[in-house]
Amino acid sequence: MEKDEKTDEKAPPMILLDKVGKHYGNFRVLSGCSMQVAKGEVVVVCGPSGSGKSTLIKCVNGLEPFQEGEIFVNGVSVGAASTDLSKLRSHVGMVFQNFELFPHMTILENLTIAQIKVIKRDKAEAEQRAVELLHRVGLRIHATRFPGQLSGGQQQRVAIARALAMDPICMLFDEPTSALDPEMISEVLDVMTELAQDGMTMMCVTHEMGFAKRVAHRVAFIDQGEIVEDVSKDEFFDHPRSERAAQFLSRILHH
Amino acid sequence: MNYNWNWGIFLEASPDGTGSYLYTLFLGTRWTIAVSLTAWVAALVMGGVVGTLTTLPRRGWAMLGDAYIEFFRNIPLLVQMFLWFFVVPEIVPEAIGTWMKQTPNSSFWTAVVALAFFTSTRIAVQFRAGILSQARGQMMAAQALGMTLTQSYCYVILPMAFRIILPPLTSEFMNILKNSSVAMAVGLMELTAQTRAMQEFSFQVFEAFTVSTIIYIVINMVIVFGMRRLERWLAVPGFSFDRGAEADLRGGA
C-alpha cells in the first residue's frame, strides 16, 4: 500500500511533504508546505525565528501532529493512523537543539539503550556499534562518563552518534548548534559535514549559512509558516527570488 | 507543679498482663513500624502509577488519575480511617463485609489501606511534578529513537522523575510514620495508643510521652539517614538541577 505510484518514478524521494498545514486552534503555524528531500541529498531549512521551521521538521517524524496534507518518509505516510510511528522513527535519526541526552545514563548507555530495546540488538553488538560511532565523533574515551560531565559540543556529538547507532535511513537536525557556545559550533558542524559527504540524507534546520554553502544541495526558506523558496544552494545565495529571503540573507550574512 | 517523677515505672508490670510498660511501648513501636512500612510500599506504588497516569497524553487516563487524587486527598485521614473501618464493610456485599470484619488484625489492615490511599495522592502529585519538570524534549528524544510511550516512561522519564522527587518523598515517608498514630482511632495498639494506655494506667504522663517522643524522633532520623544514603547512591554524576551553576562549574558561558 505504501508503494503506490511513487515506486514508478526512478528515484522516489526519501522525504516528501505535500501541502502540510498545522494550526493550534485559530493560530496557523504551517500552511501548504511542500518540499522533497531525495536520497543522499542535504537540504537546509532556514528562516526567521518563529517561522515554523522547527515545527515543520518535527512533523516529519510525527513528533508534532499536523492537520492538513501528507508527509511520506521512504514511502510511508507519517500522518496515517495505520502507521507504526515508533517503527518509522526508529530509522529516522533526529538531533535536537538541546541535545536531550538521557542524564542518568552513561554515554555508552545513551547509545545502546534504543539499539537494545527498540531494534533488539544484543548487548555486545550494540556496544560495539556504539564504540565505533563514539570513535567516529572523537569521544571514545568518554564512553563511561555521564552527559552532565561533557561540554555542550561534546554532548551534541554524542547525540548525533546516538541517532546514527540506529542505522537511520535519513537524519533530521533541529537547530543543532543554536544552544552552543561559538567555539563549539565548528566541532559539531564538522561531524555533520563528514556525515553529508558520506552520502547521508539530511534535513537540517539551521542558521549556519556557512554550513549551508559548504554542504547543502538545496535550501528551503520558510517564513510565517510558508515555504517561500525551495531552490538550489547557489540560486538561493546568489539570486534569492523573494524579497523576504533577500532581506533575511542580508541580515544574517552582514551582522 | 506537684508531680512525682518516676522513671522506674517502665520496669513495672502493665495491668494488661503483657509485661512491663517498656515492653508495651516496644509492642506499640513494632505496630507503628509495621503499619508505616506496609502502607509506605503500597503508597509508593499506587502514587507512582496514579501520578504517571495524570501525565499521559490520553485524556481518559489523566482524568481518572485526577479524580483519584482529588477524592482521596480531600477527605481527612481520620475520616478515611473510620470510613474503611465502619462504613465500607457495611456497604459492600455481605460476604465481603463479614470477611473484612473478621479478618485477623482488621484494624492493622484498615490503617494500612487508609494510610496508603491518603499518602498515595500526595506521592502521585510529586511524581507528576517530577515527570513534568523534565523538558518535553526528553520525551521527544526517547520517541525519536523509536521508543514506545511505555518504553519512554520506563527507561527515560520515570528514572529521572524518581531522582528529582527523592527529597520530598523523604518528607512523605516521615509523614506516614507520624500519621500512623491516627490508627489508634480504629483500635490499633500502635505507639501512640500504647503511650496513652500507659498514661491512663500509671498516671506517669510525662515519662510515657517523653519516651514515645524520643522513639518517634529516632525512627524518623533513621528514615532521613536512609533516604540520604539512597539519594547519594542514585545521584547522577555531573547532573544538577541548577543548570546555571552547572554551566559555571564546567567553565561554560
Short mmCIF file of C-alpha atoms in Angstrom, two decimals:
data_model
loop_
_atom_site.label_atom_id
_atom_site.label_comp_id
_atom_site.label_asym_id
_atom_site.label_seq_id
_atom_site.Cartn_x
_atom_site.Cartn_y
_atom_site.Cartn_z
CA MET A 1 0.00 0.00 0.00
CA GLU A 2 2.88 2.30 0.75
CA LYS A 3 4.31 1.56 -2.67
CA ASP A 4 1.74 3.12 -4.98
CA GLU A 5 2.66 5.27 -7.96
CA LYS A 6 5.80 6.61 -6.32
CA THR A 7 7.76 3.42 -6.99
CA ASP A 8 7.23 4.05 -10.71
CA GLU A 9 9.49 7.07 -10.57
CA LYS A 10 13.19 6.47 -10.88
CA ALA A 11 14.27 7.84 -7.51
CA PRO A 12 11.44 8.20 -5.02
CA PRO A 13 12.13 10.97 -2.52
CA MET A 14 13.27 9.96 0.94
CA ILE A 15 11.16 12.70 2.49
CA LEU A 16 8.13 14.13 0.76
CA LEU A 17 5.97 16.90 2.20
CA ASP A 18 2.74 17.54 0.36
CA LYS A 19 0.80 20.70 1.30
CA VAL A 20 1.39 20.24 5.01
CA GLY A 21 -0.65 22.52 7.26
CA LYS A 22 -0.87 22.85 11.03
CA HIS A 23 -2.72 25.11 13.40
CA TYR A 24 -3.27 25.45 17.13
CA GLY A 25 -6.90 26.50 17.29
CA ASN A 26 -7.08 29.67 15.22
CA PHE A 27 -3.33 30.16 15.23
CA ARG A 28 -1.81 28.99 11.98
CA VAL A 29 1.72 27.55 12.26
CA LEU A 30 2.23 25.96 8.87
CA SER A 31 0.32 26.27 5.63
CA GLY A 32 0.71 24.47 2.34
CA CYS A 33 4.30 23.35 2.93
CA SER A 34 5.53 21.17 0.09
CA MET A 35 9.09 20.02 -0.40
CA GLN A 36 11.17 16.93 -1.00
CA VAL A 37 14.47 15.54 0.08
CA ALA A 38 15.91 13.00 -2.34
CA LYS A 39 18.04 10.10 -1.22
CA GLY A 40 21.55 11.30 -0.45
CA GLU A 41 20.52 14.93 -0.59
CA VAL A 42 21.26 17.56 2.05
CA VAL A 43 18.57 20.22 2.39
CA VAL A 44 18.96 23.16 4.74
CA VAL A 45 15.78 24.75 6.04
CA CYS A 46 16.20 28.29 7.24
CA GLY A 47 14.04 31.24 8.12
CA PRO A 48 13.45 33.87 10.77
CA SER A 49 12.72 32.88 14.34
CA GLY A 50 9.13 31.83 14.83
CA SER A 51 8.68 30.97 11.17
CA GLY A 52 7.69 27.37 11.93
CA LYS A 53 10.83 25.58 10.76
CA SER A 54 11.30 23.60 13.99
CA THR A 55 7.66 22.60 13.95
CA LEU A 56 7.96 21.52 10.32
CA ILE A 57 10.91 19.22 10.93
CA LYS A 58 9.20 17.69 13.97
CA CYS A 59 6.21 16.89 11.77
CA VAL A 60 8.47 14.77 9.56
CA ASN A 61 8.83 12.03 12.17
CA GLY A 62 5.44 12.63 13.74
CA LEU A 63 6.66 14.30 16.94
CA GLU A 64 4.30 17.15 16.11
CA PRO A 65 0.87 16.29 14.74
CA PHE A 66 -0.36 18.13 11.65
CA GLN A 67 -3.89 18.52 10.36
CA GLU A 68 -3.52 19.06 6.62
CA GLY A 69 -1.57 17.48 3.82
CA GLU A 70 0.64 14.43 3.86
CA ILE A 71 4.21 13.53 4.71
CA PHE A 72 5.92 10.43 3.38
CA VAL A 73 9.21 9.11 4.70
CA ASN A 74 10.64 6.44 2.42
CA GLY A 75 7.13 5.94 1.07
CA VAL A 76 5.44 5.53 4.46
CA SER A 77 2.74 8.05 5.34
CA VAL A 78 3.53 9.75 8.66
CA GLY A 79 0.01 11.01 9.27
CA ALA A 80 -1.83 7.77 8.53
CA ALA A 81 -3.48 6.22 11.57
CA SER A 82 -2.29 2.77 10.49
CA THR A 83 1.38 3.77 10.53
CA ASP A 84 3.51 2.40 13.36
CA LEU A 85 5.19 5.69 14.28
CA SER A 86 7.66 4.08 16.69
CA LYS A 87 8.90 1.80 13.96
CA LEU A 88 9.16 4.67 11.48
CA ARG A 89 11.06 6.83 13.97
CA SER A 90 13.48 4.02 14.79
CA HIS A 91 15.10 4.50 11.41
CA VAL A 92 14.82 8.27 11.17
CA GLY A 93 17.59 9.88 13.23
CA MET A 94 16.90 13.15 14.97
CA VAL A 95 19.18 15.65 16.67
CA PHE A 96 17.72 18.35 18.92
CA GLN A 97 18.72 21.88 19.78
CA ASN A 98 19.18 20.99 23.46
CA PHE A 99 20.92 17.64 22.85
CA GLU A 100 18.42 15.75 25.04
CA LEU A 101 20.83 13.06 26.12
CA PHE A 102 19.46 10.91 28.94
CA PRO A 103 21.21 12.37 32.00
CA HIS A 104 21.08 9.25 34.20
CA MET A 105 22.78 7.01 31.63
CA THR A 106 26.44 6.89 30.69
CA ILE A 107 27.41 7.98 27.20
CA LEU A 108 27.66 4.33 26.17
CA GLU A 109 24.21 3.54 27.59
CA ASN A 110 22.79 6.55 25.78
CA LEU A 111 24.00 4.98 22.55
CA THR A 112 22.91 1.42 23.29
CA ILE A 113 19.52 1.75 25.02
CA ALA A 114 17.44 2.18 21.87
CA GLN A 115 19.50 -0.35 19.92
CA ILE A 116 18.77 -2.95 22.60
CA LYS A 117 15.18 -2.05 23.46
CA VAL A 118 13.85 -0.89 20.11
CA ILE A 119 15.66 -2.84 17.40
CA LYS A 120 16.52 -5.73 19.74
CA ARG A 121 20.22 -5.94 19.08
CA ASP A 122 22.11 -7.98 21.60
CA LYS A 123 24.16 -6.02 24.10
CA ALA A 124 27.60 -6.87 22.76
CA GLU A 125 26.68 -5.93 19.21
CA ALA A 126 25.05 -2.68 20.38
CA GLU A 127 28.12 -1.75 22.40
CA GLN A 128 30.42 -2.49 19.52
CA ARG A 129 28.39 -0.24 17.24
CA ALA A 130 28.31 2.45 19.94
CA VAL A 131 32.06 2.41 20.46
CA GLU A 132 32.60 2.55 16.70
CA LEU A 133 30.44 5.68 16.46
CA LEU A 134 31.96 7.32 19.54
CA HIS A 135 35.31 6.83 17.89
CA ARG A 136 33.98 8.43 14.73
CA VAL A 137 32.84 11.56 16.60
CA GLY A 138 36.09 11.61 18.59
CA LEU A 139 34.61 10.83 22.00
CA ARG A 140 35.54 7.24 22.58
CA ILE A 141 37.39 7.98 25.82
CA HIS A 142 34.23 9.48 27.30
CA ALA A 143 32.13 6.31 26.97
CA THR A 144 31.80 5.74 30.72
CA ARG A 145 31.12 9.35 31.62
CA PHE A 146 27.72 10.97 32.06
CA PRO A 147 26.22 13.68 29.81
CA GLY A 148 26.45 16.27 32.58
CA GLN A 149 30.22 15.85 32.61
CA LEU A 150 30.62 16.80 28.94
CA SER A 151 30.66 20.18 27.22
CA GLY A 152 27.75 21.21 25.04
CA GLY A 153 29.63 20.49 21.84
CA GLN A 154 30.63 17.06 23.07
CA GLN A 155 27.05 16.32 24.13
CA GLN A 156 25.75 17.23 20.71
CA ARG A 157 28.31 14.97 19.03
CA VAL A 158 27.13 12.16 21.33
CA ALA A 159 23.55 12.95 20.34
CA ILE A 160 24.49 12.60 16.67
CA ALA A 161 26.25 9.30 17.39
CA ARG A 162 23.20 8.11 19.32
CA ALA A 163 20.99 8.75 16.31
CA LEU A 164 23.48 7.09 13.95
CA ALA A 165 23.64 3.99 16.16
CA MET A 166 20.16 3.09 14.91
CA ASP A 167 21.49 2.99 11.33
CA PRO A 168 18.98 5.59 10.15
CA ILE A 169 17.93 5.98 6.53
CA CYS A 170 17.89 9.75 6.96
CA MET A 171 18.75 12.33 9.60
CA LEU A 172 16.78 15.33 10.87
CA PHE A 173 18.65 18.17 12.57
CA ASP A 174 16.67 20.74 14.52
CA GLU A 175 18.96 23.73 15.08
CA PRO A 176 21.80 21.50 16.30
CA THR A 177 24.19 24.37 17.02
CA SER A 178 21.86 27.06 18.35
CA ALA A 179 22.45 26.19 22.02
CA LEU A 180 26.22 26.03 21.68
CA ASP A 181 28.98 28.47 22.51
CA PRO A 182 30.61 29.81 19.34
CA GLU A 183 33.83 27.85 19.82
CA MET A 184 31.90 24.58 19.99
CA ILE A 185 29.82 25.10 16.87
CA SER A 186 32.51 24.02 14.44
CA GLU A 187 33.16 20.67 16.11
CA VAL A 188 29.50 19.77 15.60
CA LEU A 189 29.39 21.15 12.06
CA ASP A 190 32.49 19.13 11.20
CA VAL A 191 30.73 15.93 12.21
CA MET A 192 27.67 16.92 10.18
CA THR A 193 29.78 17.81 7.16
CA GLU A 194 31.52 14.46 7.26
CA LEU A 195 28.15 12.75 7.50
CA ALA A 196 26.88 14.63 4.46
CA GLN A 197 29.98 13.73 2.49
CA ASP A 198 29.35 10.08 3.32
CA GLY A 199 26.05 10.39 1.47
CA MET A 200 23.60 10.60 4.37
CA THR A 201 20.21 12.06 3.52
CA MET A 202 19.84 15.11 5.74
CA MET A 203 17.22 17.73 6.50
CA CYS A 204 18.77 20.46 8.65
CA VAL A 205 17.09 23.39 10.28
CA THR A 206 19.98 25.75 10.93
CA HIS A 207 21.15 29.34 10.84
CA GLU A 208 24.67 28.26 9.89
CA MET A 209 24.83 29.70 6.39
CA GLY A 210 28.49 28.71 6.09
CA PHE A 211 27.47 25.11 6.56
CA ALA A 212 24.67 25.54 4.04
CA LYS A 213 27.08 26.97 1.47
CA ARG A 214 29.60 24.20 2.02
CA VAL A 215 27.36 21.18 2.28
CA ALA A 216 23.75 21.74 1.22
CA HIS A 217 22.39 20.79 -2.17
CA ARG A 218 19.28 22.83 -1.73
CA VAL A 219 17.96 25.48 0.63
CA ALA A 220 14.36 25.91 1.67
CA PHE A 221 13.42 29.29 3.08
CA ILE A 222 10.41 29.38 5.33
CA ASP A 223 8.62 32.46 6.62
CA GLN A 224 5.37 32.73 8.57
CA GLY A 225 4.66 29.05 8.11
CA GLU A 226 5.08 29.02 4.35
CA ILE A 227 7.89 27.67 2.25
CA VAL A 228 8.77 30.78 0.30
CA GLU A 229 11.70 29.34 -1.63
CA ASP A 230 12.94 25.84 -2.28
CA VAL A 231 15.88 26.17 -4.66
CA SER A 232 19.43 25.04 -5.25
CA LYS A 233 22.03 26.38 -2.87
CA ASP A 234 23.72 28.62 -5.44
CA GLU A 235 20.47 30.11 -6.59
CA PHE A 236 19.44 30.84 -3.01
CA PHE A 237 22.63 32.63 -2.07
CA ASP A 238 23.25 34.38 -5.39
CA HIS A 239 19.78 35.23 -6.62
CA PRO A 240 17.11 34.88 -3.95
CA ARG A 241 13.83 35.20 -5.77
CA SER A 242 11.69 36.56 -2.99
CA GLU A 243 12.00 39.84 -1.16
CA ARG A 244 11.73 38.11 2.19
CA ALA A 245 14.59 35.70 1.52
CA ALA A 246 16.80 38.52 0.28
CA GLN A 247 16.08 40.52 3.41
CA PHE A 248 16.76 37.50 5.65
CA LEU A 249 20.06 36.83 3.87
CA SER A 250 21.26 40.40 4.14
CA ARG A 251 20.52 40.41 7.85
CA ILE A 252 22.08 37.06 8.63
CA LEU A 253 25.19 37.48 6.45
CA HIS A 254 26.12 41.05 7.41
CA HIS A 255 25.89 41.28 11.16
CA MET B 1 3.59 21.74 89.97
CA ASN B 2 3.17 18.70 92.12
CA TYR B 3 4.39 15.81 90.04
CA ASN B 4 6.14 12.69 91.20
CA TRP B 5 8.72 11.74 88.62
CA ASN B 6 9.18 8.00 88.49
CA TRP B 7 11.39 6.72 85.70
CA GLY B 8 11.33 3.31 87.30
CA ILE B 9 7.73 2.96 86.09
CA PHE B 10 8.89 1.48 82.77
CA LEU B 11 10.08 -1.66 84.51
CA GLU B 12 6.81 -2.16 86.38
CA ALA B 13 4.22 -4.59 85.05
CA SER B 14 1.48 -3.19 82.91
CA PRO B 15 -2.02 -4.15 84.12
CA ASP B 16 -2.89 -5.61 80.71
CA GLY B 17 -0.64 -8.51 81.64
CA THR B 18 1.70 -8.43 78.62
CA GLY B 19 4.77 -7.42 80.60
CA SER B 20 6.47 -4.21 81.68
CA TYR B 21 5.38 -0.79 80.44
CA LEU B 22 8.61 -0.63 78.47
CA TYR B 23 7.59 -3.83 76.74
CA THR B 24 4.13 -2.45 75.86
CA LEU B 25 5.79 0.58 74.27
CA PHE B 26 8.05 -1.81 72.35
CA LEU B 27 4.98 -3.69 71.09
CA GLY B 28 3.44 -0.35 70.06
CA THR B 29 6.60 0.63 68.23
CA ARG B 30 6.51 -2.65 66.34
CA TRP B 31 2.96 -1.99 65.14
CA THR B 32 3.87 1.57 64.22
CA ILE B 33 6.78 0.39 62.08
CA ALA B 34 4.76 -2.45 60.54
CA VAL B 35 1.82 -0.27 59.57
CA SER B 36 4.03 2.58 58.30
CA LEU B 37 6.31 0.37 56.18
CA THR B 38 3.47 -1.64 54.64
CA ALA B 39 1.46 1.49 53.86
CA TRP B 40 4.59 3.20 52.51
CA VAL B 41 5.34 0.48 49.98
CA ALA B 42 1.71 0.43 48.83
CA ALA B 43 1.51 4.24 48.67
CA LEU B 44 4.72 4.46 46.64
CA VAL B 45 3.45 2.01 44.06
CA MET B 46 -0.06 3.49 43.91
CA GLY B 47 1.26 7.06 43.88
CA GLY B 48 3.75 6.23 41.12
CA VAL B 49 1.08 4.68 38.95
CA VAL B 50 -1.54 7.39 39.52
CA GLY B 51 0.99 10.23 39.13
CA THR B 52 2.13 8.74 35.83
CA LEU B 53 -1.48 8.36 34.65
CA THR B 54 -2.13 12.07 35.13
CA THR B 55 0.70 12.92 32.72
CA LEU B 56 -0.34 10.58 29.90
CA PRO B 57 -1.41 12.04 26.57
CA ARG B 58 -4.64 10.02 26.86
CA ARG B 59 -7.35 12.20 28.32
CA GLY B 60 -9.35 9.37 29.87
CA TRP B 61 -6.43 8.05 31.93
CA ALA B 62 -5.41 11.54 33.01
CA MET B 63 -8.94 12.33 34.20
CA LEU B 64 -9.12 9.05 36.10
CA GLY B 65 -5.85 9.91 37.86
CA ASP B 66 -7.04 13.42 38.72
CA ALA B 67 -10.32 12.09 40.12
CA TYR B 68 -8.47 9.60 42.33
CA ILE B 69 -6.19 12.32 43.67
CA GLU B 70 -9.00 14.76 44.41
CA PHE B 71 -11.13 12.12 46.10
CA PHE B 72 -8.54 10.70 48.48
CA ARG B 73 -6.79 13.92 49.39
CA ASN B 74 -9.88 15.95 50.12
CA ILE B 75 -11.09 13.76 52.99
CA PRO B 76 -9.35 13.98 56.38
CA LEU B 77 -7.24 10.97 57.24
CA LEU B 78 -9.21 10.27 60.41
CA VAL B 79 -12.48 10.25 58.47
CA GLN B 80 -10.95 7.88 55.90
CA MET B 81 -9.91 5.52 58.70
CA PHE B 82 -13.47 5.50 60.02
CA LEU B 83 -14.90 5.04 56.53
CA TRP B 84 -12.73 1.99 55.84
CA PHE B 85 -13.38 0.56 59.31
CA PHE B 86 -17.06 1.24 59.95
CA VAL B 87 -18.73 2.16 56.65
CA VAL B 88 -17.12 0.17 53.85
CA PRO B 89 -17.76 -3.27 55.44
CA GLU B 90 -21.47 -2.37 55.64
CA ILE B 91 -21.95 -1.21 52.07
CA VAL B 92 -20.07 -3.97 50.24
CA PRO B 93 -21.81 -7.33 49.64
CA GLU B 94 -22.42 -9.05 52.93
CA ALA B 95 -19.95 -11.90 52.48
CA ILE B 96 -17.09 -9.47 51.80
CA GLY B 97 -18.19 -7.25 54.69
CA THR B 98 -18.15 -10.16 57.11
CA TRP B 99 -14.73 -11.22 55.86
CA MET B 100 -13.44 -7.67 56.36
CA LYS B 101 -14.72 -7.54 59.92
CA GLN B 102 -13.49 -10.99 60.89
CA THR B 103 -10.11 -10.97 59.23
CA PRO B 104 -7.32 -11.15 61.85
CA ASN B 105 -5.73 -7.78 62.66
CA SER B 106 -8.50 -5.94 60.83
CA SER B 107 -7.55 -2.64 62.47
CA PHE B 108 -4.00 -3.07 61.16
CA TRP B 109 -5.17 -3.67 57.59
CA THR B 110 -7.69 -0.83 57.83
CA ALA B 111 -4.90 1.52 58.90
CA VAL B 112 -2.65 0.31 56.07
CA VAL B 113 -5.35 0.82 53.45
CA ALA B 114 -6.37 4.26 54.72
CA LEU B 115 -2.79 5.49 55.07
CA ALA B 116 -1.83 4.08 51.67
CA PHE B 117 -4.69 5.76 49.81
CA PHE B 118 -4.24 9.06 51.65
CA THR B 119 -0.45 9.19 51.18
CA SER B 120 -0.53 7.90 47.60
CA THR B 121 -2.35 11.06 46.46
CA ARG B 122 0.49 13.21 47.79
CA ILE B 123 3.10 10.93 46.21
CA ALA B 124 1.13 10.96 42.95
CA VAL B 125 1.27 14.75 42.80
CA GLN B 126 5.02 14.63 43.44
CA PHE B 127 5.55 12.07 40.68
CA ARG B 128 3.51 14.27 38.37
CA ALA B 129 5.71 17.25 39.23
CA GLY B 130 8.86 15.17 38.74
CA ILE B 131 7.68 13.99 35.34
CA LEU B 132 6.55 17.41 34.14
CA SER B 133 9.71 19.10 35.40
CA GLN B 134 11.66 17.32 32.69
CA ALA B 135 11.53 19.24 29.48
CA ARG B 136 9.21 17.88 26.83
CA GLY B 137 12.42 17.32 24.90
CA GLN B 138 13.33 14.19 26.87
CA MET B 139 10.10 12.52 25.83
CA MET B 140 10.64 13.65 22.24
CA ALA B 141 14.20 12.32 22.24
CA ALA B 142 13.05 8.93 23.54
CA GLN B 143 10.27 8.71 20.98
CA ALA B 144 12.51 9.93 18.17
CA LEU B 145 14.67 6.87 18.85
CA GLY B 146 11.64 4.69 18.25
CA MET B 147 10.70 4.02 21.86
CA THR B 148 7.04 3.47 22.58
CA LEU B 149 5.27 5.56 25.19
CA THR B 150 5.74 2.82 27.78
CA GLN B 151 9.43 2.42 26.99
CA SER B 152 9.96 6.19 27.12
CA TYR B 153 8.43 6.31 30.59
CA CYS B 154 10.24 3.24 31.92
CA TYR B 155 13.74 3.94 30.65
CA VAL B 156 13.89 7.72 30.38
CA ILE B 157 11.21 9.73 32.17
CA LEU B 158 10.49 7.81 35.40
CA PRO B 159 14.09 7.06 36.48
CA MET B 160 14.85 10.78 36.41
CA ALA B 161 11.49 11.75 37.94
CA PHE B 162 12.15 9.43 40.86
CA ARG B 163 15.55 11.01 41.49
CA ILE B 164 14.10 14.50 41.26
CA ILE B 165 11.40 13.85 43.86
CA LEU B 166 13.52 11.93 46.38
CA PRO B 167 13.81 14.88 48.81
CA PRO B 168 10.03 15.46 49.06
CA LEU B 169 9.50 11.68 49.17
CA THR B 170 11.61 11.63 52.33
CA SER B 171 9.12 14.01 53.93
CA GLU B 172 6.25 11.79 52.81
CA PHE B 173 7.92 8.75 54.36
CA MET B 174 8.23 10.64 57.65
CA ASN B 175 4.62 11.84 57.36
CA ILE B 176 3.31 8.33 57.00
CA LEU B 177 5.10 7.34 60.22
CA LYS B 178 3.61 10.28 62.08
CA ASN B 179 0.15 9.81 60.55
CA SER B 180 0.17 6.16 61.60
CA SER B 181 -0.73 7.40 65.09
CA VAL B 182 -4.24 8.08 63.76
CA ALA B 183 -4.64 4.29 63.59
CA MET B 184 -5.33 4.25 67.34
CA ALA B 185 -8.78 5.58 66.42
CA VAL B 186 -9.64 2.23 64.85
CA GLY B 187 -8.19 0.31 67.75
CA LEU B 188 -4.66 -0.48 66.59
CA MET B 189 -2.36 -0.57 69.63
CA GLU B 190 0.48 1.27 67.96
CA LEU B 191 2.97 3.51 69.78
CA THR B 192 0.64 6.44 70.48
CA ALA B 193 -2.13 4.13 71.68
CA GLN B 194 0.26 2.28 73.98
CA THR B 195 1.56 5.57 75.34
CA ARG B 196 -1.99 6.70 76.09
CA ALA B 197 -2.69 3.37 77.77
CA MET B 198 0.40 3.69 79.93
CA GLN B 199 -0.59 7.20 80.91
CA GLU B 200 -4.04 6.09 81.92
CA PHE B 201 -2.90 3.07 83.90
CA SER B 202 0.10 4.62 85.61
CA PHE B 203 -0.64 8.39 85.63
CA GLN B 204 3.04 8.92 84.67
CA VAL B 205 2.14 11.10 81.69
CA PHE B 206 5.47 12.88 81.32
CA GLU B 207 7.57 9.73 81.37
CA ALA B 208 5.30 7.95 78.90
CA PHE B 209 5.24 10.77 76.34
CA THR B 210 8.93 11.58 76.76
CA VAL B 211 9.86 8.07 75.75
CA SER B 212 7.42 7.80 72.85
CA THR B 213 8.51 11.21 71.56
CA ILE B 214 12.10 10.03 71.55
CA ILE B 215 11.13 6.80 69.77
CA TYR B 216 9.31 8.74 67.00
CA ILE B 217 12.28 11.08 66.57
CA VAL B 218 14.78 8.23 66.40
CA ILE B 219 12.77 6.30 63.79
CA ASN B 220 12.40 9.44 61.67
CA MET B 221 16.13 10.13 61.92
CA VAL B 222 16.77 6.62 60.64
CA ILE B 223 14.45 7.38 57.70
CA VAL B 224 16.25 10.64 56.93
CA PHE B 225 19.62 8.92 57.11
CA GLY B 226 18.48 6.05 54.90
CA MET B 227 16.93 8.32 52.28
CA ARG B 228 20.07 10.48 52.15
CA ARG B 229 22.10 7.36 51.51
CA LEU B 230 19.67 6.43 48.72
CA GLU B 231 19.94 9.93 47.23
CA ARG B 232 23.70 9.73 47.17
CA TRP B 233 23.63 6.23 45.74
CA LEU B 234 21.29 7.32 42.90
CA ALA B 235 23.00 10.65 42.27
CA VAL B 236 23.79 11.27 38.60
CA PRO B 237 27.37 12.48 38.07
CA GLY B 238 27.50 15.95 36.57
CA PHE B 239 23.76 16.42 36.79
CA SER B 240 22.44 19.33 38.76
CA PHE B 241 19.02 20.89 38.85
CA ASP B 242 20.67 24.26 38.91
CA ARG B 243 21.77 24.23 35.31
CA GLY B 244 23.28 27.69 35.55
CA ALA B 245 25.59 26.62 38.35
CA GLU B 246 26.46 23.50 36.42
CA ALA B 247 27.49 25.54 33.39
CA ASP B 248 29.66 27.72 35.64
CA LEU B 249 31.37 24.63 37.03
CA ARG B 250 32.13 23.44 33.55
CA GLY B 251 33.51 26.83 32.68
CA GLY B 252 30.71 27.46 30.18
CA ALA B 253 29.12 30.82 29.46
#
